[in-house]
């Protein structure tokens, strides 16, 4: 089985953007026509100043000739204190080139770049005006120069300080829930005793969930609720039941003790035989395959399906769980429709009840260019002694090698620790709707992580939906 590399996402980020200033000097023709090249600068950079930040001279600046702006689209790290820096400007032959700014005390200053090019410019008091006058002296162009700094750490994983919303159910204090995606809808099955509700919505961020009371088979396990591309499934006792809508349930006649998840139109899992041994089974039924001693038979994470141009069949993977001997494992296992194999070479700690989700992490090179790399995140596992692991883990190669995620992606010390939740990455719109078709960006998509439910160390359900995202995605993109 060969795993493919998913496509990397590269997103340019920016901080605040400023418009150019106008001049009252009537001796010049103040232009906005960018076709006039005799006042168009072609390059802008800063000199080295480690007191501000390392590699400042590598910071790339975008020149927006249309709107008269010069800025770094890849903002400097949060906490950077701007100060004095030398500038380097490439320009045509001009009669004047000035930089107008306020110094550290707030006093207005002007540097004549043609005569005083080695003088520093202070960037800590907002926009610096760059004024260019043509060689003839008849045309002037002004640019607003900004050095952008992130207000928050863009590479940190941010969670709303308050719960995003309550679980969509009419039950008071439900004791169990599980959320799946089924036919382009999100479906939350919640239960308390013998009462159950099924909520559905085509918008994960919407408050408009449709909630119905439903009847489940006797002894149904809400935590086994699973969706394939054409049916819903649940375990009741050791029997697999199916439903087209979550309201009418029919026994499949297939024995199953644990569901790994959906593989295309099939549901795959584990059956415990009368002699105490375990076999891999699926529905629609296929040949039973003996479960290796090192493969978990319960407590596994949700599955992730990867497709690859280098393999014929998609690959299902899951991580962690409890083996037949009662011990936990941190290995990642895969299934390609016919064969099972452990694919991890560097395992997670031995945990059960993990949540895994494909997401991105951010990297910043020494030129302050930010790029995003696809990763697989794992969190929320429970150890053999019943304690909940507080660590977020990361894999760059789809579960082959696991490592602890960077500190900035770890939960706060006082964060509520949960296990057995579902986590989904879905894009939602941020900002407000623009009033015109051609307007500054006011809305953009952000890939949020949505956490449904979960249980504390005492086994009590957290009846909430949480929402989080990498801070970089919450920053308004450059236009």
PDB file of C-alpha atoms in Angstrom, residues 43-239:
ATOM      1  CA  UNK A  43      12.197  47.584  -5.540  1.00  0.00           C
ATOM      2  CA  UNK A  44      12.054  48.327  -1.821  1.00  0.00           C
ATOM      3  CA  UNK A  45      13.916  46.607   1.022  1.00  0.00           C
ATOM      4  CA  UNK A  46      15.212  47.218   4.533  1.00  0.00           C
ATOM      5  CA  UNK A  47      18.729  46.928   5.862  1.00  0.00           C
ATOM      6  CA  UNK A  48      19.797  44.447   8.501  1.00  0.00           C
ATOM      7  CA  UNK A  49      18.849  45.275  12.095  1.00  0.00           C
ATOM      8  CA  UNK A  50      18.901  42.380  14.555  1.00  0.00           C
ATOM      9  CA  UNK A  51      17.493  44.671  17.254  1.00  0.00           C
ATOM     10  CA  UNK A  52      14.210  44.524  15.344  1.00  0.00           C
ATOM     11  CA  UNK A  53      14.378  40.958  14.048  1.00  0.00           C
ATOM     12  CA  UNK A  54      16.923  38.617  12.498  1.00  0.00           C
ATOM     13  CA  UNK A  55      17.111  38.555   8.678  1.00  0.00           C
ATOM     14  CA  UNK A  56      15.252  41.851   8.352  1.00  0.00           C
ATOM     15  CA  UNK A  57      17.196  42.486   5.143  1.00  0.00           C
ATOM     16  CA  UNK A  58      15.571  39.353   3.647  1.00  0.00           C
ATOM     17  CA  UNK A  59      12.031  40.632   4.160  1.00  0.00           C
ATOM     18  CA  UNK A  60      10.244  40.840   0.800  1.00  0.00           C
ATOM     19  CA  UNK A  61       8.129  43.905   0.041  1.00  0.00           C
ATOM     20  CA  UNK A  62       5.251  44.032  -2.408  1.00  0.00           C
ATOM     21  CA  UNK A  63       4.889  47.201  -4.479  1.00  0.00           C
ATOM     22  CA  UNK A  64       1.270  47.954  -5.375  1.00  0.00           C
ATOM     23  CA  UNK A  65       1.636  50.565  -8.121  1.00  0.00           C
ATOM     24  CA  UNK A  66      -2.101  50.836  -8.680  1.00  0.00           C
ATOM     25  CA  UNK A  67      -2.909  51.839  -5.121  1.00  0.00           C
ATOM     26  CA  UNK A  68       0.412  53.364  -4.136  1.00  0.00           C
ATOM     27  CA  UNK A  69       1.330  50.908  -1.386  1.00  0.00           C
ATOM     28  CA  UNK A  70       4.537  49.191  -0.316  1.00  0.00           C
ATOM     29  CA  UNK A  71       4.224  46.439   2.301  1.00  0.00           C
ATOM     30  CA  UNK A  72       5.446  43.026   3.429  1.00  0.00           C
ATOM     31  CA  UNK A  73       2.705  40.486   2.743  1.00  0.00           C
ATOM     32  CA  UNK A  74       4.416  37.994   5.065  1.00  0.00           C
ATOM     33  CA  UNK A  75       4.135  39.803   8.375  1.00  0.00           C
ATOM     34  CA  UNK A  76       6.877  39.786  10.991  1.00  0.00           C
ATOM     35  CA  UNK A  77       6.333  37.705  14.160  1.00  0.00           C
ATOM     36  CA  UNK A  78       3.955  38.921  16.846  1.00  0.00           C
ATOM     37  CA  UNK A  79       5.815  40.950  19.449  1.00  0.00           C
ATOM     38  CA  UNK A  80       8.314  42.454  16.987  1.00  0.00           C
ATOM     39  CA  UNK A  81       9.095  46.042  18.037  1.00  0.00           C
ATOM     40  CA  UNK A  82       9.729  48.229  15.008  1.00  0.00           C
ATOM     41  CA  UNK A  83      12.394  50.906  15.067  1.00  0.00           C
ATOM     42  CA  UNK A  84      14.961  52.564  12.827  1.00  0.00           C
ATOM     43  CA  UNK A  85      16.158  50.813   9.692  1.00  0.00           C
ATOM     44  CA  UNK A  86      18.026  51.704   6.550  1.00  0.00           C
ATOM     45  CA  UNK A  87      16.102  51.462   3.301  1.00  0.00           C
ATOM     46  CA  UNK A  88      17.122  50.502  -0.216  1.00  0.00           C
ATOM     47  CA  UNK A  89      15.010  51.705  -3.141  1.00  0.00           C
ATOM     48  CA  UNK A  90      15.378  51.017  -6.862  1.00  0.00           C
ATOM     49  CA  UNK A  91      13.895  53.816  -8.942  1.00  0.00           C
ATOM     50  CA  UNK A  92      14.184  55.611 -12.300  1.00  0.00           C
ATOM     51  CA  UNK A  93      16.025  58.905 -12.677  1.00  0.00           C
ATOM     52  CA  UNK A  94      14.126  61.340 -10.473  1.00  0.00           C
ATOM     53  CA  UNK A  95      14.571  64.870  -9.185  1.00  0.00           C
ATOM     54  CA  UNK A  96      13.420  64.091  -5.648  1.00  0.00           C
ATOM     55  CA  UNK A  97      12.814  61.025  -3.484  1.00  0.00           C
ATOM     56  CA  UNK A  98      11.809  61.615   0.117  1.00  0.00           C
ATOM     57  CA  UNK A  99      10.698  59.481   3.063  1.00  0.00           C
ATOM     58  CA  UNK A 100       8.367  61.271   5.471  1.00  0.00           C
ATOM     59  CA  UNK A 101       7.657  59.741   8.888  1.00  0.00           C
ATOM     60  CA  UNK A 102       7.278  60.356  12.610  1.00  0.00           C
ATOM     61  CA  UNK A 103      10.234  59.493  14.815  1.00  0.00           C
ATOM     62  CA  UNK A 104      10.097  57.669  18.151  1.00  0.00           C
ATOM     63  CA  UNK A 105       9.036  60.885  19.919  1.00  0.00           C
ATOM     64  CA  UNK A 106       6.279  61.567  17.379  1.00  0.00           C
ATOM     65  CA  UNK A 107       8.069  64.412  15.606  1.00  0.00           C
ATOM     66  CA  UNK A 108       7.709  64.718  11.823  1.00  0.00           C
ATOM     67  CA  UNK A 109      10.899  63.898   9.949  1.00  0.00           C
ATOM     68  CA  UNK A 110      11.932  63.859   6.297  1.00  0.00           C
ATOM     69  CA  UNK A 111      14.867  61.963   4.809  1.00  0.00           C
ATOM     70  CA  UNK A 112      16.092  63.049   1.371  1.00  0.00           C
ATOM     71  CA  UNK A 113      16.988  59.627  -0.036  1.00  0.00           C
ATOM     72  CA  UNK A 114      19.029  61.040  -2.932  1.00  0.00           C
ATOM     73  CA  UNK A 115      21.281  63.018  -0.549  1.00  0.00           C
ATOM     74  CA  UNK A 116      20.865  61.148   2.743  1.00  0.00           C
ATOM     75  CA  UNK A 117      20.446  57.542   1.604  1.00  0.00           C
ATOM     76  CA  UNK A 118      22.429  56.252   4.570  1.00  0.00           C
ATOM     77  CA  UNK A 119      20.064  57.843   7.116  1.00  0.00           C
ATOM     78  CA  UNK A 120      17.700  55.469   8.860  1.00  0.00           C
ATOM     79  CA  UNK A 121      13.918  55.698   8.814  1.00  0.00           C
ATOM     80  CA  UNK A 122      11.707  55.039  11.845  1.00  0.00           C
ATOM     81  CA  UNK A 123       8.891  52.547  11.137  1.00  0.00           C
ATOM     82  CA  UNK A 124       7.391  52.330  14.636  1.00  0.00           C
ATOM     83  CA  UNK A 125       4.814  55.114  14.238  1.00  0.00           C
ATOM     84  CA  UNK A 126       2.633  53.927  11.392  1.00  0.00           C
ATOM     85  CA  UNK A 127       2.754  54.514   7.673  1.00  0.00           C
ATOM     86  CA  UNK A 128       5.851  56.082   6.133  1.00  0.00           C
ATOM     87  CA  UNK A 129       5.212  58.254   3.072  1.00  0.00           C
ATOM     88  CA  UNK A 130       7.540  57.715   0.125  1.00  0.00           C
ATOM     89  CA  UNK A 131       7.368  60.717  -2.241  1.00  0.00           C
ATOM     90  CA  UNK A 132       8.821  60.423  -5.765  1.00  0.00           C
ATOM     91  CA  UNK A 133       9.177  63.400  -8.140  1.00  0.00           C
ATOM     92  CA  UNK A 134       9.975  62.851 -11.821  1.00  0.00           C
ATOM     93  CA  UNK A 135      13.197  64.061 -13.423  1.00  0.00           C
ATOM     94  CA  UNK A 136      11.268  66.869 -15.129  1.00  0.00           C
ATOM     95  CA  UNK A 137       9.882  67.977 -11.786  1.00  0.00           C
ATOM     96  CA  UNK A 138       6.334  67.977 -13.116  1.00  0.00           C
ATOM     97  CA  UNK A 139       4.990  64.634 -11.867  1.00  0.00           C
ATOM     98  CA  UNK A 140       4.821  63.361  -8.288  1.00  0.00           C
ATOM     99  CA  UNK A 141       3.778  59.994  -6.881  1.00  0.00           C
ATOM    100  CA  UNK A 142       3.283  59.128  -3.196  1.00  0.00           C
ATOM    101  CA  UNK A 143       3.427  55.621  -1.727  1.00  0.00           C
ATOM    102  CA  UNK A 144       2.400  54.503   1.735  1.00  0.00           C
ATOM    103  CA  UNK A 145       5.071  52.190   3.186  1.00  0.00           C
ATOM    104  CA  UNK A 146       4.143  49.794   5.994  1.00  0.00           C
ATOM    105  CA  UNK A 147       6.100  47.115   7.836  1.00  0.00           C
ATOM    106  CA  UNK A 148       3.433  44.660   8.943  1.00  0.00           C
ATOM    107  CA  UNK A 149       3.669  42.752  12.231  1.00  0.00           C
ATOM    108  CA  UNK A 150       1.318  39.974  13.306  1.00  0.00           C
ATOM    109  CA  UNK A 151      -0.907  40.931  16.234  1.00  0.00           C
ATOM    110  CA  UNK A 152      -1.137  37.272  17.272  1.00  0.00           C
ATOM    111  CA  UNK A 153       1.173  34.299  16.767  1.00  0.00           C
ATOM    112  CA  UNK A 154       0.048  33.013  13.349  1.00  0.00           C
ATOM    113  CA  UNK A 155       1.452  29.537  13.894  1.00  0.00           C
ATOM    114  CA  UNK A 156      -0.514  28.968  17.119  1.00  0.00           C
ATOM    115  CA  UNK A 157      -3.600  26.790  17.303  1.00  0.00           C
ATOM    116  CA  UNK A 158      -6.388  29.002  18.648  1.00  0.00           C
ATOM    117  CA  UNK A 159      -9.526  27.758  20.376  1.00  0.00           C
ATOM    118  CA  UNK A 160     -12.527  29.933  21.177  1.00  0.00           C
ATOM    119  CA  UNK A 161     -12.389  30.866  24.845  1.00  0.00           C
ATOM    120  CA  UNK A 162     -16.067  29.974  25.127  1.00  0.00           C
ATOM    121  CA  UNK A 163     -17.796  26.943  23.650  1.00  0.00           C
ATOM    122  CA  UNK A 164     -18.876  27.523  20.071  1.00  0.00           C
ATOM    123  CA  UNK A 165     -22.322  26.072  20.714  1.00  0.00           C
ATOM    124  CA  UNK A 166     -24.235  23.387  22.568  1.00  0.00           C
ATOM    125  CA  UNK A 167     -24.646  19.978  20.963  1.00  0.00           C
ATOM    126  CA  UNK A 168     -27.736  19.948  18.719  1.00  0.00           C
ATOM    127  CA  UNK A 169     -30.168  17.864  20.753  1.00  0.00           C
ATOM    128  CA  UNK A 170     -33.426  18.374  22.628  1.00  0.00           C
ATOM    129  CA  UNK A 171     -32.251  16.043  25.403  1.00  0.00           C
ATOM    130  CA  UNK A 172     -31.361  17.520  28.765  1.00  0.00           C
ATOM    131  CA  UNK A 173     -27.859  16.490  29.846  1.00  0.00           C
ATOM    132  CA  UNK A 174     -27.269  13.759  27.229  1.00  0.00           C
ATOM    133  CA  UNK A 175     -24.862  11.033  28.285  1.00  0.00           C
ATOM    134  CA  UNK A 176     -23.553  10.013  24.842  1.00  0.00           C
ATOM    135  CA  UNK A 177     -23.170  11.490  21.360  1.00  0.00           C
ATOM    136  CA  UNK A 178     -21.430  10.834  18.094  1.00  0.00           C
ATOM    137  CA  UNK A 179     -21.266  13.037  15.005  1.00  0.00           C
ATOM    138  CA  UNK A 180     -20.648  11.848  11.440  1.00  0.00           C
ATOM    139  CA  UNK A 181     -20.868  13.307   7.958  1.00  0.00           C
ATOM    140  CA  UNK A 182     -23.475  11.595   5.780  1.00  0.00           C
ATOM    141  CA  UNK A 183     -24.538  12.578   2.262  1.00  0.00           C
ATOM    142  CA  UNK A 184     -23.155  16.124   2.631  1.00  0.00           C
ATOM    143  CA  UNK A 185     -24.894  16.603   5.971  1.00  0.00           C
ATOM    144  CA  UNK A 186     -23.531  16.569   9.494  1.00  0.00           C
ATOM    145  CA  UNK A 187     -25.484  14.180  11.715  1.00  0.00           C
ATOM    146  CA  UNK A 188     -25.300  14.161  15.513  1.00  0.00           C
ATOM    147  CA  UNK A 189     -26.805  11.193  17.338  1.00  0.00           C
ATOM    148  CA  UNK A 190     -27.316  11.895  21.044  1.00  0.00           C
ATOM    149  CA  UNK A 191     -28.685   9.646  23.751  1.00  0.00           C
ATOM    150  CA  UNK A 192     -29.752   9.549  27.372  1.00  0.00           C
ATOM    151  CA  UNK A 193     -31.025   6.268  28.742  1.00  0.00           C
ATOM    152  CA  UNK A 194     -33.538   4.972  26.182  1.00  0.00           C
ATOM    153  CA  UNK A 195     -34.161   8.398  24.592  1.00  0.00           C
ATOM    154  CA  UNK A 196     -32.338   9.428  21.424  1.00  0.00           C
ATOM    155  CA  UNK A 197     -32.274  12.371  19.022  1.00  0.00           C
ATOM    156  CA  UNK A 198     -30.759  12.742  15.566  1.00  0.00           C
ATOM    157  CA  UNK A 199     -29.787  16.247  14.451  1.00  0.00           C
ATOM    158  CA  UNK A 200     -28.719  17.157  10.920  1.00  0.00           C
ATOM    159  CA  UNK A 201     -27.410  20.228   9.123  1.00  0.00           C
ATOM    160  CA  UNK A 202     -25.683  20.939   5.835  1.00  0.00           C
ATOM    161  CA  UNK A 203     -23.715  23.770   7.488  1.00  0.00           C
ATOM    162  CA  UNK A 204     -21.472  22.789  10.365  1.00  0.00           C
ATOM    163  CA  UNK A 205     -21.292  26.387  11.607  1.00  0.00           C
ATOM    164  CA  UNK A 206     -25.040  26.988  11.477  1.00  0.00           C
ATOM    165  CA  UNK A 207     -27.361  27.074  14.462  1.00  0.00           C
ATOM    166  CA  UNK A 208     -30.162  25.771  12.254  1.00  0.00           C
ATOM    167  CA  UNK A 209     -29.931  22.044  12.964  1.00  0.00           C
ATOM    168  CA  UNK A 210     -33.003  19.886  12.379  1.00  0.00           C
ATOM    169  CA  UNK A 211     -33.558  17.710  15.463  1.00  0.00           C
ATOM    170  CA  UNK A 212     -35.772  14.603  15.532  1.00  0.00           C
ATOM    171  CA  UNK A 213     -36.561  12.014  18.180  1.00  0.00           C
ATOM    172  CA  UNK A 214     -35.519   8.575  16.933  1.00  0.00           C
ATOM    173  CA  UNK A 215     -35.807   4.980  18.092  1.00  0.00           C
ATOM    174  CA  UNK A 216     -32.717   2.792  18.053  1.00  0.00           C
ATOM    175  CA  UNK A 217     -32.367  -0.983  18.296  1.00  0.00           C
ATOM    176  CA  UNK A 218     -32.250  -2.343  21.848  1.00  0.00           C
ATOM    177  CA  UNK A 219     -28.806  -1.985  23.467  1.00  0.00           C
ATOM    178  CA  UNK A 220     -27.587   0.295  20.661  1.00  0.00           C
ATOM    179  CA  UNK A 221     -24.173   1.867  21.265  1.00  0.00           C
ATOM    180  CA  UNK A 222     -24.309   5.549  20.306  1.00  0.00           C
ATOM    181  CA  UNK A 223     -20.501   5.673  20.161  1.00  0.00           C
ATOM    182  CA  UNK A 224     -20.509   3.139  17.298  1.00  0.00           C
ATOM    183  CA  UNK A 225     -22.626   5.387  15.018  1.00  0.00           C
ATOM    184  CA  UNK A 226     -20.988   5.319  11.552  1.00  0.00           C
ATOM    185  CA  UNK A 227     -21.775   6.551   8.034  1.00  0.00           C
ATOM    186  CA  UNK A 228     -20.732   5.172   4.647  1.00  0.00           C
ATOM    187  CA  UNK A 229     -21.561   6.930   1.398  1.00  0.00           C
ATOM    188  CA  UNK A 230     -25.030   5.345   1.258  1.00  0.00           C
ATOM    189  CA  UNK A 231     -26.055   4.138   4.748  1.00  0.00           C
ATOM    190  CA  UNK A 232     -25.872   4.762   8.464  1.00  0.00           C
ATOM    191  CA  UNK A 233     -24.742   1.976  10.800  1.00  0.00           C
ATOM    192  CA  UNK A 234     -24.782   1.228  14.509  1.00  0.00           C
ATOM    193  CA  UNK A 235     -23.932  -1.700  16.772  1.00  0.00           C
ATOM    194  CA  UNK A 236     -26.535  -3.172  19.095  1.00  0.00           C
ATOM    195  CA  UNK A 237     -25.138  -5.969  21.208  1.00  0.00           C
ATOM    196  CA  UNK A 238     -22.768  -7.664  18.791  1.00  0.00           C
ATOM    197  CA  UNK A 239     -24.941  -7.138  15.706  1.00  0.00           C
TER     198      UNK A 239
END
